[in-house]
Every structure is written in C-alpha cells, then in structure tokens.
Amino acid sequence: MPHVKIPSQTKEASRQSVDRVKQIMNAGLSREVLKQVTAELASLAAKKDLFSRSDFPPPDGPTNILYEVVSDPDGQYTLYVSSANKGKETPPHNHATWAVIAGIAGDELNKIYRRQDDASDNETVDLVLDREHIVRAGNPIALMPDDIHSIHVHSEEPTLHLHLYGRRLSDLKDRLQFDLATRKAKWFPPNPNIR
Ligand SMILES: [Fe+2]
C-alpha cells in the first residue's frame, strides 16, 4: 500500500485536539471524562476537509488501514485515521488502554459485550452481547480499557474514522481477543496495516 504524506494542517489541528484531550484527561480516566474526550474527537472528525479520501485512501479488499497522525514519543495519545472496506470484521477484543472512535464517513457496526466470568483465567470466558452501536459521523464511541467490542463494516462506502488510543497500538502486548465458540481468550496482535 502506498504511503501518503499527511498534510501539515491535518497534523497541526490533530495535535491541538490531542493537547485538549490531555487537559481533559488530567481529571483521571473515567467514563465521564471519556465522554468529554469523545466530544473533542467528534469535533475534530467534523472538520471533514482535514481528512480527505485522497490523503487517507482505503486499502484493497475487505480489510482496513490505519494512518498514524500524531503520537507522543512514549506512544501515549496516538491518533490514527482508519479506513475499512465492507467485510472488515474483528473478533471481540479489548484494548488494554482507553479508546475513542469518531466517524467521518461510512458505517461500522460495533457489538459491545459483557464479560460475565471473573476474568481469573482465559480458558473459560463467558461473554454475552450487551448492545450494538453504529459508529458513523455524529455517533462516536468510547471504550474503557477492559471494555470488549467487535467491529463489522457493512456499508458499501469505506469507513473513514478517527481512532484515539491511550497507547500506540503496536505497543499493546496485553490486549485480548475472545473466541465466542471455544470461549477462550488469547493475545490480539496489532493490526499489520499501520502506516
Ligand atoms: Fe477495537
């Protein structure tokens, strides 16, 4: 996949937005604080001119591509633009850090699960579907580190979404994916399509 240079005005606006997120996060991580972070990221996503298809093209086939826009040197507060095609899906997974996703274009069905076992081991995991949420422009989602979701892109239009994480995805050696059939959990490796 070709590497596309991210426009300087996109980087600058994103950096300013992430700086505001850091101010918000000074209050400490909670669902209430993440709601404020979500509002900030949604307002950045609403500036559609900063995130064009030509600068952030979708990949080929039913997969996704993540463009790293800004990240702290230690990997905290990493913002990606993600574009996924119809058919892209993931198993249920957590993030081992907080995550906020705000849509610019396209629809991504999120299934959010509740873990009912005591999480003492990864051999007999009991997940139940809790709710569904379609991430699209104006309908962002926030996830705490232990929240579990799966994603399913059904829209013909590829997604173009902002993903902001507390840590860089390539640094996450401790996040889990869950197999609903075998009820086992194991490490969920980073997405290989990060640019
Ligand atoms: Fe996720």
CSV table of C-alpha atoms and ligand atoms in Angstrom, one decimal:
chain,number,residue,atom,x,y,z
A,1,MET,CA,0.0,0.0,0.0
A,2,PRO,CA,1.4,3.4,-0.9
A,3,HIS,CA,2.4,5.7,1.9
A,4,VAL,CA,0.6,9.1,1.7
A,5,LYS,CA,2.1,12.2,3.3
A,6,ILE,CA,-0.3,13.6,5.9
A,7,PRO,CA,-1.0,17.3,5.3
A,8,SER,CA,0.6,19.7,7.8
A,9,GLN,CA,-2.7,21.4,8.6
A,10,THR,CA,-4.2,18.0,9.4
A,11,LYS,CA,-1.3,17.2,11.7
A,12,GLU,CA,-1.5,20.6,13.4
A,13,ALA,CA,-5.2,20.5,14.0
A,14,SER,CA,-4.9,17.0,15.3
A,15,ARG,CA,-2.0,17.9,17.6
A,16,GLN,CA,-4.1,20.8,19.0
A,17,SER,CA,-7.1,18.5,19.5
A,18,VAL,CA,-4.9,15.9,21.3
A,19,ASP,CA,-3.5,18.6,23.5
A,20,ARG,CA,-7.0,19.5,24.6
A,21,VAL,CA,-7.7,15.8,25.2
A,22,LYS,CA,-4.7,15.7,27.5
A,23,GLN,CA,-6.1,18.6,29.5
A,24,ILE,CA,-9.4,16.8,29.9
A,25,MET,CA,-7.6,13.6,30.9
A,26,ASN,CA,-5.8,15.4,33.7
A,27,ALA,CA,-9.0,14.7,35.7
A,28,GLY,CA,-8.2,11.0,35.6
A,29,LEU,CA,-9.7,8.2,33.5
A,30,SER,CA,-13.4,7.6,33.9
A,31,ARG,CA,-16.4,7.1,31.7
A,32,GLU,CA,-17.4,10.7,32.4
A,33,VAL,CA,-14.0,12.0,31.4
A,34,LEU,CA,-14.0,9.8,28.3
A,35,LYS,CA,-17.3,11.4,27.3
A,36,GLN,CA,-15.6,14.8,27.1
A,37,VAL,CA,-12.7,13.3,25.1
A,38,THR,CA,-15.3,11.8,22.8
A,39,ALA,CA,-16.9,15.2,22.2
A,40,GLU,CA,-13.4,16.7,21.4
A,41,LEU,CA,-12.6,13.9,18.9
A,42,ALA,CA,-16.0,14.2,17.3
A,43,SER,CA,-15.5,17.9,16.7
A,44,LEU,CA,-12.1,17.1,15.1
A,45,ALA,CA,-13.8,14.5,12.9
A,46,ALA,CA,-16.4,17.1,11.9
A,47,LYS,CA,-13.7,19.0,10.1
A,48,LYS,CA,-14.0,16.8,7.1
A,49,ASP,CA,-11.7,18.9,4.9
A,50,LEU,CA,-8.8,17.8,7.1
A,51,PHE,CA,-9.4,14.1,6.3
A,52,SER,CA,-9.9,13.5,2.6
A,53,ARG,CA,-10.1,10.2,0.8
A,54,SER,CA,-7.2,11.2,-1.3
A,55,ASP,CA,-4.9,11.7,1.7
A,56,PHE,CA,-6.3,8.6,3.5
A,57,PRO,CA,-7.3,6.1,0.8
A,58,PRO,CA,-8.9,2.8,1.7
A,59,PRO,CA,-7.0,-0.4,1.3
A,60,ASP,CA,-7.7,-3.1,-1.3
A,61,GLY,CA,-10.1,-5.8,-0.2
A,62,PRO,CA,-12.1,-6.5,3.0
A,63,THR,CA,-9.6,-5.1,5.4
A,64,ASN,CA,-8.6,-1.8,6.9
A,65,ILE,CA,-5.6,0.5,7.0
A,66,LEU,CA,-4.5,2.8,9.9
A,67,TYR,CA,-2.6,6.0,9.3
A,68,GLU,CA,-0.8,7.3,12.4
A,69,VAL,CA,-1.4,11.1,12.5
A,70,VAL,CA,0.1,12.1,15.9
A,71,SER,CA,1.6,10.2,18.8
A,72,ASP,CA,3.6,11.2,21.9
A,73,PRO,CA,7.3,10.0,21.9
A,74,ASP,CA,6.4,7.4,24.5
A,75,GLY,CA,3.4,6.2,22.5
A,76,GLN,CA,0.7,7.7,24.6
A,77,TYR,CA,-2.2,9.6,22.9
A,78,THR,CA,-1.8,8.0,19.5
A,79,LEU,CA,-4.3,9.2,16.9
A,80,TYR,CA,-5.0,7.2,13.7
A,81,VAL,CA,-7.2,7.7,10.7
A,82,SER,CA,-8.7,4.3,9.9
A,83,SER,CA,-10.3,3.4,6.6
A,84,ALA,CA,-12.0,0.0,6.3
A,85,ASN,CA,-13.8,-1.7,3.5
A,86,LYS,CA,-17.1,-3.6,3.5
A,87,GLY,CA,-16.5,-7.0,5.0
A,88,LYS,CA,-13.8,-5.9,7.5
A,89,GLU,CA,-14.6,-7.6,10.9
A,90,THR,CA,-12.7,-8.4,14.1
A,91,PRO,CA,-13.3,-10.9,16.8
A,92,PRO,CA,-14.4,-9.5,20.2
A,93,HIS,CA,-11.4,-7.8,21.8
A,94,ASN,CA,-10.4,-5.3,24.4
A,95,HIS,CA,-7.7,-2.6,24.1
A,96,ALA,CA,-5.8,-2.6,27.3
A,97,THR,CA,-6.0,1.1,27.1
A,98,TRP,CA,-8.8,3.6,26.6
A,99,ALA,CA,-10.1,4.1,23.1
A,100,VAL,CA,-12.3,6.7,21.4
A,101,ILE,CA,-13.6,6.3,17.8
A,102,ALA,CA,-15.3,9.1,15.9
A,103,GLY,CA,-16.7,8.7,12.4
A,104,ILE,CA,-16.1,10.9,9.4
A,105,ALA,CA,-17.7,8.7,6.7
A,106,GLY,CA,-19.0,5.2,6.4
A,107,ASP,CA,-20.8,2.9,9.0
A,108,GLU,CA,-19.1,0.5,11.3
A,109,LEU,CA,-21.3,-1.8,13.4
A,110,ASN,CA,-19.9,-2.3,16.9
A,111,LYS,CA,-21.1,-5.1,19.1
A,112,ILE,CA,-20.3,-4.5,22.8
A,113,TYR,CA,-20.0,-7.5,25.1
A,114,ARG,CA,-20.2,-8.0,28.8
A,115,ARG,CA,-17.7,-10.5,30.4
A,116,GLN,CA,-19.6,-12.5,33.0
A,117,ASP,CA,-16.9,-14.7,34.4
A,118,ASP,CA,-14.5,-13.4,37.0
A,119,ALA,CA,-11.6,-13.0,34.4
A,120,SER,CA,-9.4,-15.1,36.5
A,121,ASP,CA,-8.3,-17.2,33.5
A,122,ASN,CA,-8.6,-17.1,29.7
A,123,GLU,CA,-9.8,-20.7,29.3
A,124,THR,CA,-13.5,-20.4,30.1
A,125,VAL,CA,-14.6,-17.0,29.1
A,126,ASP,CA,-18.3,-16.1,29.4
A,127,LEU,CA,-19.2,-13.2,27.0
A,128,VAL,CA,-22.7,-12.0,26.3
A,129,LEU,CA,-23.7,-9.4,23.8
A,130,ASP,CA,-24.7,-6.3,25.7
A,131,ARG,CA,-25.6,-3.8,22.9
A,132,GLU,CA,-24.9,-2.6,19.4
A,133,HIS,CA,-23.7,0.8,18.3
A,134,ILE,CA,-23.1,2.0,14.7
A,135,VAL,CA,-20.1,4.3,14.6
A,136,ARG,CA,-20.6,6.9,11.9
A,137,ALA,CA,-20.3,10.7,11.6
A,138,GLY,CA,-22.0,12.2,14.7
A,139,ASN,CA,-22.2,8.9,16.6
A,140,PRO,CA,-18.8,8.2,18.2
A,141,ILE,CA,-18.0,5.6,20.8
A,142,ALA,CA,-15.7,5.5,23.9
A,143,LEU,CA,-14.3,2.3,25.4
A,144,MET,CA,-12.6,1.8,28.7
A,145,PRO,CA,-9.5,-0.5,28.8
A,146,ASP,CA,-11.5,-3.6,29.7
A,147,ASP,CA,-14.5,-3.0,27.5
A,148,ILE,CA,-14.9,-5.6,24.8
A,149,HIS,CA,-16.2,-5.0,21.3
A,150,SER,CA,-16.2,-6.5,17.8
A,151,ILE,CA,-16.4,-4.4,14.6
A,152,HIS,CA,-18.3,-5.2,11.4
A,153,VAL,CA,-18.2,-2.9,8.4
A,154,HIS,CA,-21.4,-3.4,6.4
A,155,SER,CA,-21.6,-0.1,4.5
A,156,GLU,CA,-20.7,0.0,0.8
A,157,GLU,CA,-18.9,3.2,1.4
A,158,PRO,CA,-15.5,2.6,3.1
A,159,THR,CA,-15.2,3.9,6.6
A,160,LEU,CA,-13.1,6.9,7.4
A,161,HIS,CA,-12.8,7.2,11.2
A,162,LEU,CA,-10.6,8.7,13.8
A,163,HIS,CA,-9.2,6.3,16.4
A,164,LEU,CA,-7.6,7.8,19.5
A,165,TYR,CA,-5.9,5.5,22.0
A,166,GLY,CA,-4.1,5.9,25.3
A,167,ARG,CA,-1.2,3.9,23.9
A,168,ARG,CA,0.2,3.2,20.5
A,169,LEU,CA,-1.4,0.0,19.0
A,170,SER,CA,2.0,-1.6,18.3
A,171,ASP,CA,2.9,-1.3,22.0
A,172,LEU,CA,-0.2,-3.3,23.1
A,173,LYS,CA,1.3,-6.7,24.2
A,174,ASP,CA,-1.5,-7.3,26.6
A,175,ARG,CA,-4.8,-6.9,24.8
A,176,LEU,CA,-7.0,-9.9,24.3
A,177,GLN,CA,-9.2,-11.3,21.6
A,178,PHE,CA,-12.1,-13.6,22.5
A,179,ASP,CA,-13.3,-16.7,20.7
A,180,LEU,CA,-17.1,-17.0,21.2
A,181,ALA,CA,-17.1,-20.6,20.0
A,182,THR,CA,-14.3,-22.0,22.1
A,183,ARG,CA,-14.8,-19.4,25.0
A,184,LYS,CA,-11.0,-18.9,25.1
A,185,ALA,CA,-9.1,-15.6,25.1
A,186,LYS,CA,-5.6,-15.0,23.7
A,187,TRP,CA,-3.4,-12.1,22.7
A,188,PHE,CA,-4.8,-9.9,20.0
A,189,PRO,CA,-1.7,-8.8,17.9
A,190,PRO,CA,-1.5,-5.3,16.4
A,191,ASN,CA,-3.1,-4.6,13.1
A,192,PRO,CA,-0.4,-5.2,10.4
A,193,ASN,CA,-1.7,-2.4,8.2
A,194,ILE,CA,-0.4,0.6,10.2
A,195,ARG,CA,1.2,3.3,8.1
B,1,FE,FE,-11.2,-2.2,18.8
